[in-house]
């Protein structure tokens, strides 16, 4: 009478284990948790979504804009304010607190052209009473939901001494100018908008939103350059470059620029 040993017909391997035992299930669960963690971590990183979309074949939304345009305009705030004060002063009853000074003048130009507004400029006089305005517009495909996007502004001034463009700090600010509070209150113009999960935005960048079911994006901003909230800049040629979109965002990156000249006040 013979006995079957390991590996012999009729016997069972001594090390054989059922695949569904508790230790195996724990290992498999740990692997799955790790994969899910990597997936979500990847989506949270700036380049994570783009990488996953290309490598794993995920269906990721991408919005491509067209006919992107950016122009620089100007508003003669001093002239507008002078006319406004003259109109109010001629009224039989002035509003309470009227001082008949520039402190009574506050301008908001997000959706309409105020008196003293000029179209796209090629040159502007370097005076404190003129406000620079950036006008950004583009055509967009209709989307079912609001699409957030990063907007970046980068400005340069041409240095004739070295025949090169040198960086000038700038930003697109809320479309307002108040002589009493010239920097305005951004909270008055920034709605409750969704923001993409992204690292801290670089200098001169902010988040805008393409509204759902819209075919156009049109926005106006106050253009602040070199620490100034008006056109009182060193004379010379200036360039403003606008970039939209970024890593991990649904909007495909696009760029546009505008140039203008600042000339002496006299």
GROMACS .gro file of C-alpha atoms in nm, residues 31-41:
model
   11
   31UNK     CA    1  -0.397   4.720  -0.373
   32UNK     CA    2  -0.736   4.857  -0.481
   33UNK     CA    3  -0.722   5.132  -0.221
   34UNK     CA    4  -0.374   5.224  -0.337
   35UNK     CA    5  -0.486   5.244  -0.701
   36UNK     CA    6  -0.783   5.464  -0.611
   37UNK     CA    7  -0.559   5.688  -0.400
   38UNK     CA    8  -0.312   5.726  -0.687
   39UNK     CA    9  -0.598   5.807  -0.925
   40UNK     CA   10  -0.743   6.083  -0.709
   41UNK     CA   11  -0.400   6.218  -0.622
   0.00000   0.00000   0.00000
